[in-house]
PDB file of C-alpha atoms in Angstrom:
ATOM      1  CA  UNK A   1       0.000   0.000   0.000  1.00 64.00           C
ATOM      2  CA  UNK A   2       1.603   3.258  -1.059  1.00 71.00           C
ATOM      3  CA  UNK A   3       1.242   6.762   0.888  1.00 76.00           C
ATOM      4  CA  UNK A   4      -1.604   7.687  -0.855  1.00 77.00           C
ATOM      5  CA  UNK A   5      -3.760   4.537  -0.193  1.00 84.00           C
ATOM      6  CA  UNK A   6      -2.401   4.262   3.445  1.00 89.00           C
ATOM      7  CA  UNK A   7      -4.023   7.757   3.877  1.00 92.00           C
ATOM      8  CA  UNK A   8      -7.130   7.037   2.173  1.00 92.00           C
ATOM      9  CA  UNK A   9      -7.134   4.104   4.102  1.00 94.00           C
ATOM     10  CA  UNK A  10      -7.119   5.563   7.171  1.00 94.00           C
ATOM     11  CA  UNK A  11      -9.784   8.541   6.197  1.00 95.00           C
ATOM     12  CA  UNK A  12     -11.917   6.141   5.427  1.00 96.00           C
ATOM     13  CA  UNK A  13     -11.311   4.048   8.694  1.00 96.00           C
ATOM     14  CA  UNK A  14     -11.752   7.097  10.787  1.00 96.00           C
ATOM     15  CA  UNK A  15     -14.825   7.820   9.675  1.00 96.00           C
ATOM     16  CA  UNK A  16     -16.246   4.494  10.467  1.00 96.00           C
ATOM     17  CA  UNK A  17     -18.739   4.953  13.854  1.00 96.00           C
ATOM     18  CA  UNK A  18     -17.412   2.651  16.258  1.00 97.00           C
ATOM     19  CA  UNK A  19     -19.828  -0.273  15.547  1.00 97.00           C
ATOM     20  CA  UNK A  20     -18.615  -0.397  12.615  1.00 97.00           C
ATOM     21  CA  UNK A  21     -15.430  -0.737  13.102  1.00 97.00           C
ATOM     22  CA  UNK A  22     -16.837  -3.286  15.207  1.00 97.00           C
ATOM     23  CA  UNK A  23     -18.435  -5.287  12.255  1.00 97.00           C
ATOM     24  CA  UNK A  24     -15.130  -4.121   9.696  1.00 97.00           C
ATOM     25  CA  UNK A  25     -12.991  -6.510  12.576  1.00 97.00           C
ATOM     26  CA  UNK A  26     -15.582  -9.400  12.088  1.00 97.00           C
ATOM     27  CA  UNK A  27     -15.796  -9.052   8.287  1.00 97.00           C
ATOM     28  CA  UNK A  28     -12.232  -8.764   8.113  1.00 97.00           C
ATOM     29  CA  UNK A  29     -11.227 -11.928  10.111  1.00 96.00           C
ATOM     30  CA  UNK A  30     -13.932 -14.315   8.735  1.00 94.00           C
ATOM     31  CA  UNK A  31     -12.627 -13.995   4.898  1.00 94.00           C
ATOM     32  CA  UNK A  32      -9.693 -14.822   5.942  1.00 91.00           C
ATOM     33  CA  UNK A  33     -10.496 -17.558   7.646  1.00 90.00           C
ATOM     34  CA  UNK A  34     -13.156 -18.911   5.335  1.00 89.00           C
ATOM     35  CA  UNK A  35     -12.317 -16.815   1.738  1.00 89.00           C
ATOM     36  CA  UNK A  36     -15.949 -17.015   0.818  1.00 93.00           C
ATOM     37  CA  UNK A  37     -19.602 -15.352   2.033  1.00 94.00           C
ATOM     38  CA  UNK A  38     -22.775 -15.354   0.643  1.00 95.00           C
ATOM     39  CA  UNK A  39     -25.503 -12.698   0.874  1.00 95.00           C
ATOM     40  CA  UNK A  40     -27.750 -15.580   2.047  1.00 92.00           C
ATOM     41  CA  UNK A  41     -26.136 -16.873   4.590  1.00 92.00           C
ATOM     42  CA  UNK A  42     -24.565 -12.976   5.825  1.00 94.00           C
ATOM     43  CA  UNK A  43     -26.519 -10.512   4.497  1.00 96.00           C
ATOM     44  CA  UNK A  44     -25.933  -8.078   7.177  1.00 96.00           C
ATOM     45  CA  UNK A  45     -21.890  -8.356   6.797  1.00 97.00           C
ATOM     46  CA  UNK A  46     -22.581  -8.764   2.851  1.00 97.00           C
ATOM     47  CA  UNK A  47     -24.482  -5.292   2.844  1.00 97.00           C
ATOM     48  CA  UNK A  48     -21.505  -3.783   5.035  1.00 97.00           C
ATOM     49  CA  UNK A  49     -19.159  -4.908   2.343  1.00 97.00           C
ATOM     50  CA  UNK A  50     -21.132  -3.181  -0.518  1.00 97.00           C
ATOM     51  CA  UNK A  51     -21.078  -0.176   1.164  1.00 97.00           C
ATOM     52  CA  UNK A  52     -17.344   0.066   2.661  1.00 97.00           C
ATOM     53  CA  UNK A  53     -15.618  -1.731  -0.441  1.00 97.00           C
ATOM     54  CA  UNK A  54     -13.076   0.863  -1.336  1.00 96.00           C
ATOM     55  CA  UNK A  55     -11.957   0.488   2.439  1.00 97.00           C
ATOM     56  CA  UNK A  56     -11.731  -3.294   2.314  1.00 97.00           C
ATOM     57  CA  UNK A  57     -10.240  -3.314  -1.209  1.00 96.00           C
ATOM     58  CA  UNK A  58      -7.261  -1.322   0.492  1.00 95.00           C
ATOM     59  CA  UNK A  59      -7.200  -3.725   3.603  1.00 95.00           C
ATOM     60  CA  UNK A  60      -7.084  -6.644   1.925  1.00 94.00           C
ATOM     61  CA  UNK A  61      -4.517  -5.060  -0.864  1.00 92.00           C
ATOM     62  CA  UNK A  62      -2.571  -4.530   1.854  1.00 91.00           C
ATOM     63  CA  UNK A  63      -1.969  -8.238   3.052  1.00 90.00           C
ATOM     64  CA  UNK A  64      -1.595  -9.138  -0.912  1.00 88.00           C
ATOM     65  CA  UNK A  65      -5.499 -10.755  -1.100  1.00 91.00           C
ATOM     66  CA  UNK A  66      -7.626  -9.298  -4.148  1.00 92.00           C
ATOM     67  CA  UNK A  67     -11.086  -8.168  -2.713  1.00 95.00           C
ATOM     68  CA  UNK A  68     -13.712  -9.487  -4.974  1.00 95.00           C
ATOM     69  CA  UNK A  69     -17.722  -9.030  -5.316  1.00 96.00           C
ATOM     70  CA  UNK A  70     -19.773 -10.863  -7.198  1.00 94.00           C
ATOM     71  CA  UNK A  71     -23.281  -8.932  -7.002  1.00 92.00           C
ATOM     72  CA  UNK A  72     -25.109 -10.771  -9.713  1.00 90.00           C
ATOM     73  CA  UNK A  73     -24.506 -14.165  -7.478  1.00 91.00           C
ATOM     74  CA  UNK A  74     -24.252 -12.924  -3.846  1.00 94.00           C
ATOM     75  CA  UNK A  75     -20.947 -13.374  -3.605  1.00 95.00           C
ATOM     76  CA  UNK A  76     -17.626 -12.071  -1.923  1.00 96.00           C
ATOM     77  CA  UNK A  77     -14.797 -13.730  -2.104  1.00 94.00           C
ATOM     78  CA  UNK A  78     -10.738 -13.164  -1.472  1.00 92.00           C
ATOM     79  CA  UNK A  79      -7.657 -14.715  -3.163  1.00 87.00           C
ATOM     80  CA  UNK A  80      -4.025 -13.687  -3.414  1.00 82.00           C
ATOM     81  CA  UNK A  81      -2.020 -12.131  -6.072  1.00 64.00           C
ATOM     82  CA  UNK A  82      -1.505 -15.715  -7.583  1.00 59.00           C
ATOM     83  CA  UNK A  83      -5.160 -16.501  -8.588  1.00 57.00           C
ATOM     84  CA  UNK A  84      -5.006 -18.731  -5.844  1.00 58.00           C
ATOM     85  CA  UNK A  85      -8.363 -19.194  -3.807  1.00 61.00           C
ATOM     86  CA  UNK A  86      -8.348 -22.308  -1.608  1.00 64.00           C
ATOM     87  CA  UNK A  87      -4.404 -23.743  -1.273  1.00 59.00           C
ATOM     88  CA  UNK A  88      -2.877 -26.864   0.108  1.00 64.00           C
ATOM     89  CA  UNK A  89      -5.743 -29.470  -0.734  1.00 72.00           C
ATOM     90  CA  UNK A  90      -4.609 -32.884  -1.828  1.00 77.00           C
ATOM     91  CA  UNK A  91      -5.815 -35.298  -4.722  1.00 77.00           C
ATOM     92  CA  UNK A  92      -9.214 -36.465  -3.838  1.00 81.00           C
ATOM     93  CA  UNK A  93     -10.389 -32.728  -2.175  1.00 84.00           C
ATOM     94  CA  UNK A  94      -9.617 -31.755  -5.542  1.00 81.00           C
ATOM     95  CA  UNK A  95     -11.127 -34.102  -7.108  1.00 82.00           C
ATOM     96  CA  UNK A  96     -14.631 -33.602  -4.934  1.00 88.00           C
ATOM     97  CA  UNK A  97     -13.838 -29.435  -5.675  1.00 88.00           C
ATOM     98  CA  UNK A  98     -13.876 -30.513 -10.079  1.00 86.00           C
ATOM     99  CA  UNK A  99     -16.567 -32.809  -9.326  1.00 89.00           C
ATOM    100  CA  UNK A 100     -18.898 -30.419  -6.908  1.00 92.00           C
ATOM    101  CA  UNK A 101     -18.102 -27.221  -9.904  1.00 89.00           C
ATOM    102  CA  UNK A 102     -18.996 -29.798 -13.227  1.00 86.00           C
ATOM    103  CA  UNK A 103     -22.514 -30.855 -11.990  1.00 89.00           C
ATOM    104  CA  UNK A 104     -22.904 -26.691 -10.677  1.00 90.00           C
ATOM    105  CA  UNK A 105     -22.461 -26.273 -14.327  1.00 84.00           C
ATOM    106  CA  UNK A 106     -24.866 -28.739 -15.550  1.00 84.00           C
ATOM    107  CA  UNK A 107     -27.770 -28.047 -13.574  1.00 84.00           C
ATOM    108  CA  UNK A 108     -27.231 -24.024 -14.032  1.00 81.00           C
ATOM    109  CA  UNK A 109     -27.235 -25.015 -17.890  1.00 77.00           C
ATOM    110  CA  UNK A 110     -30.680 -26.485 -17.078  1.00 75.00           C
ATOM    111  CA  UNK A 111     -34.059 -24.760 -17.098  1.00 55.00           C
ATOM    112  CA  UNK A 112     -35.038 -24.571 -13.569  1.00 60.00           C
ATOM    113  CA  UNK A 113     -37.618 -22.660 -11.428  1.00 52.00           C
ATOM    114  CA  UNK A 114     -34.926 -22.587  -8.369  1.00 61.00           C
ATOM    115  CA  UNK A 115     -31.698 -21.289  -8.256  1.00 71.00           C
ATOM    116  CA  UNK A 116     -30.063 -23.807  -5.579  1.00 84.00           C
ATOM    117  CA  UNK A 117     -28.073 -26.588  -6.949  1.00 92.00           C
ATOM    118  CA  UNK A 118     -28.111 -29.891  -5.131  1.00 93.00           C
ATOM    119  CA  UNK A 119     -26.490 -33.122  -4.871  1.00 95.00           C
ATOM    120  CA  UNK A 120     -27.149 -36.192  -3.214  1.00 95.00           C
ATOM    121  CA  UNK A 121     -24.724 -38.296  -1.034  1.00 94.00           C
ATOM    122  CA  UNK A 122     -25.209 -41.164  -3.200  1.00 93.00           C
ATOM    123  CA  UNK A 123     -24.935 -39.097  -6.570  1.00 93.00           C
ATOM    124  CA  UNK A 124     -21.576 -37.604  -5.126  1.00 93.00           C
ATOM    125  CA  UNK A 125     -20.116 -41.003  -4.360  1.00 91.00           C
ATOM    126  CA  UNK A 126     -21.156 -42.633  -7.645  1.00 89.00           C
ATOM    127  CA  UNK A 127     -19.561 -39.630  -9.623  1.00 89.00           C
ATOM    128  CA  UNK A 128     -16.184 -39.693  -7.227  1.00 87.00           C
ATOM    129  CA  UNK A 129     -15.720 -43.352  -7.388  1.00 84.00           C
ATOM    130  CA  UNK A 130     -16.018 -42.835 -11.392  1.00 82.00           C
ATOM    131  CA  UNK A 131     -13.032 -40.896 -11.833  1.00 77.00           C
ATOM    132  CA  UNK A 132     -10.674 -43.091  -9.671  1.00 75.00           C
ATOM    133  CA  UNK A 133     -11.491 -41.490  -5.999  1.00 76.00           C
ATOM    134  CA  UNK A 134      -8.525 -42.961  -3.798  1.00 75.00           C
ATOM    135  CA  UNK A 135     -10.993 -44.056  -0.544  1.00 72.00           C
ATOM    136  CA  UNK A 136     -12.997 -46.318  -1.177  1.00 72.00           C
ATOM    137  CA  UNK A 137     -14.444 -49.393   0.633  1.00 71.00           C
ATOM    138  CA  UNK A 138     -16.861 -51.794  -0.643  1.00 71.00           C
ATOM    139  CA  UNK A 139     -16.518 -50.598  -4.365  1.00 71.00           C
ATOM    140  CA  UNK A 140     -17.964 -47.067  -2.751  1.00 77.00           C
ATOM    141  CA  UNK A 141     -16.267 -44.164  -1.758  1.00 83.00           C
ATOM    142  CA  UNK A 142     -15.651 -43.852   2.097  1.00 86.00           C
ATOM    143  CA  UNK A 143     -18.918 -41.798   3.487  1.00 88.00           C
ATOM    144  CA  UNK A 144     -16.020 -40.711   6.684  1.00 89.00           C
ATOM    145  CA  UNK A 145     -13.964 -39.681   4.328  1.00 88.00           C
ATOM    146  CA  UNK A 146     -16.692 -37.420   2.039  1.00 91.00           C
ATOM    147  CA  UNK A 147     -18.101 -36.127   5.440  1.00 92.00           C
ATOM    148  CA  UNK A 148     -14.571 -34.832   6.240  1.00 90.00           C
ATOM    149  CA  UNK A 149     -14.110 -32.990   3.391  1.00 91.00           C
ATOM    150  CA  UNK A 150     -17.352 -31.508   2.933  1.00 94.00           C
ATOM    151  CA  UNK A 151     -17.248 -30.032   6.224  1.00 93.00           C
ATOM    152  CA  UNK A 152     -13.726 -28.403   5.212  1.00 90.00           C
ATOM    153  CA  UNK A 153     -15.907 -26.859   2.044  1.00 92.00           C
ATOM    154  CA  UNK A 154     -19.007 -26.223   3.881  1.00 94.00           C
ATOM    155  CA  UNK A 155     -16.938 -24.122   6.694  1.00 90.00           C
ATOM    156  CA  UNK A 156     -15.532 -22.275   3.799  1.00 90.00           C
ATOM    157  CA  UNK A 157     -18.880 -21.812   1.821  1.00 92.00           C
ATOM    158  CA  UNK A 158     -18.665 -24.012  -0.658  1.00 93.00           C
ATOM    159  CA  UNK A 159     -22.033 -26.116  -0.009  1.00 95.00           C
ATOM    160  CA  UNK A 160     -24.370 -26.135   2.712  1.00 96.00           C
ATOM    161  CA  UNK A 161     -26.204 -29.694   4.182  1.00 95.00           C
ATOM    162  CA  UNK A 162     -27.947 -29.766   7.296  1.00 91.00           C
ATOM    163  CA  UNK A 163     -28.407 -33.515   7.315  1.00 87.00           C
ATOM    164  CA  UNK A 164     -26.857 -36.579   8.947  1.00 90.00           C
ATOM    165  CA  UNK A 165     -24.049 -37.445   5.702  1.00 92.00           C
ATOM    166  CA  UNK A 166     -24.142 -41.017   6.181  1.00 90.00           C
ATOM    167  CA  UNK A 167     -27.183 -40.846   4.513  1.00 93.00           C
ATOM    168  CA  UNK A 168     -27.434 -41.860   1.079  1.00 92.00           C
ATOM    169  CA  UNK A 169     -30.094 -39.507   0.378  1.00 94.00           C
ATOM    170  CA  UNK A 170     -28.656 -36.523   2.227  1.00 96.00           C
ATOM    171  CA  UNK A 171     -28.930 -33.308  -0.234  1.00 95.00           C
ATOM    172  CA  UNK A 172     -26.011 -31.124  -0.407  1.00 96.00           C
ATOM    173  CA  UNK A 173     -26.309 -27.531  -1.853  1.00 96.00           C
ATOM    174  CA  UNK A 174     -24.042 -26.347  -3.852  1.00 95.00           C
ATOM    175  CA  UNK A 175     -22.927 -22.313  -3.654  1.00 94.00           C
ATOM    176  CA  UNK A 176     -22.588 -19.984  -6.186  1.00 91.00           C
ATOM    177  CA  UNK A 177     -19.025 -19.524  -4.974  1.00 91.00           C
ATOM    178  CA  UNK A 178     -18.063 -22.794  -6.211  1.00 90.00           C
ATOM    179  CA  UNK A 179     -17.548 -21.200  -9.531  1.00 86.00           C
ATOM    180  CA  UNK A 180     -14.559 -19.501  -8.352  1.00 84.00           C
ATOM    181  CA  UNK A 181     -13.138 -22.026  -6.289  1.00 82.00           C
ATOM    182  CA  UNK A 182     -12.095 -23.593  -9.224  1.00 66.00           C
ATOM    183  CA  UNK A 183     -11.772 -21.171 -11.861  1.00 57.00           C
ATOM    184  CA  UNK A 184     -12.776 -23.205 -14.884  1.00 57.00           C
ATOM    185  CA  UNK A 185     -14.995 -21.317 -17.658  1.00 54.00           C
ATOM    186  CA  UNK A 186     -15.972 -24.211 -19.900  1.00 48.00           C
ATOM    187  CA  UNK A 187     -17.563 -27.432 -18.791  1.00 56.00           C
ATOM    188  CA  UNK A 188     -15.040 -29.397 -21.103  1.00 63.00           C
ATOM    189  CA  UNK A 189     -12.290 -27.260 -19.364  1.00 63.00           C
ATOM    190  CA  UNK A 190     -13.123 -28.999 -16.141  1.00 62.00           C
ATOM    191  CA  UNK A 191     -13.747 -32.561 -17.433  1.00 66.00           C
ATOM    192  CA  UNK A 192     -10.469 -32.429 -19.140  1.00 70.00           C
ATOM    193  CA  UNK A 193      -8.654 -31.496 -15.538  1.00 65.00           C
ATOM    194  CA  UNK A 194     -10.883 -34.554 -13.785  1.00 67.00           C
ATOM    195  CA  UNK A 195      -9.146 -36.975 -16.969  1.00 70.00           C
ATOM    196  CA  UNK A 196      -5.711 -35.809 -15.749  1.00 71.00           C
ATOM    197  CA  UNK A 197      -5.940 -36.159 -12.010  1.00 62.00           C
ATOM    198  CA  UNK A 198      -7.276 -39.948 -12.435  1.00 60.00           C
ATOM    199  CA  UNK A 199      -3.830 -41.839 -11.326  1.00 52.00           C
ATOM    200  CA  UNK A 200      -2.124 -39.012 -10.698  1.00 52.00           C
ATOM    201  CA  UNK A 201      -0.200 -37.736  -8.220  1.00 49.00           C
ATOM    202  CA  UNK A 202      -0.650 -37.749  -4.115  1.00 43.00           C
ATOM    203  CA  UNK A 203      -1.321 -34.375  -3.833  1.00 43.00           C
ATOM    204  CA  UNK A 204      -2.300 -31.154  -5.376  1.00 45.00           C
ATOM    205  CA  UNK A 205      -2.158 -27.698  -5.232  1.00 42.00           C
TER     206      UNK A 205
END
């Protein structure tokens, strides 16, 4: 941040009222800690963002994170100067990421009277164990395993369940800010990444 932004920055800081600097502190430290919110789940911190973005574009320039709102989906998201949104997630949470952002696609490709895209447990195991998902049991993917990653993308706001996972007919929702998880602007842009990762390596980044 140069001199210039440091003292718009702090103009713009000082002229918060002191609940709001209140509420700039809680926005602040849950996109770091989560990257993603959602105007449905937040709408109250999601309206304070609208309104105070050229303060939290400078924050978060600041500590090298791009500050990014997507109105027409709800969406706010962060990511740092190398495109990079989520980091440090091995094969299969990868694979689950590719697989939860194709079927987005297809169903927002479909005519529908709702905008929430859902997938069952079952579906999601079927379509993991397809593309050569390492846990597995029983010729099924591992239900502990699914459950533990899902709750890593459902704390970051990835998809939303509020049913028991070991269910096979448990519906998952999908967000809107799966589409910038993974970055991936044509459908056969993602299904060619899913061909590569089967037998690939451990991990990726």
């Amino acid at each position: 941040m140069n001199n210039i932004d440091s003292t718009r920055f702090n103009e713009l800081y000082c002229g918060l009222t002191e609940n709001e600097k209140t509420t700039f502190k809680t926005f602040t430290i849950r996109m770091l800690k989560v990257n993603f919110m959602l105007q449905k789940t937040n709408n109250d911190l999601y309206i304070f963002a609208l309104t105070h973005k050229e303060l939290l574009s400078l924050f978060f320039e600041y500590i090298s994170f791009d500050f990014n709102i997507r109105d027409d989906k709800g969406l706010i998201y962060i990511k740092t100067s190398d495109e990079t949104v989520i980091s440090r997630i091995n094969k299969n949470e990868t694979l689950c990421l590719l697989i939860l952002r194709l079927v987005y696609q297809e169903k927002m490709e479909e005519v529908s009277l709702s905008d929430e895209v859902q997938i069952t447990v079952k579906d999601l195991q079927d379509k993991l164990f397809a593309v050569g998902f390492e846990s597995q049991s029983n010729d099924r993917v591992k239900k502990s395993t699914l459950s533990d990653m899902l709750k890593i993308f459902k704390q970051h706001n990835i998809v939303y369940y509020s049913e028991d996972l070991s269910l096979d007919n448990t519906r998952i929702e999908i967000y809107p800010s799966i589409e910038v998880t993974m970055d991936f602007k044509q459908l056969e842009e993602i299904s060619n990444r899913l061909e590569m990762l089967k037998g690939g390596d451990a991990s990726d980044d």
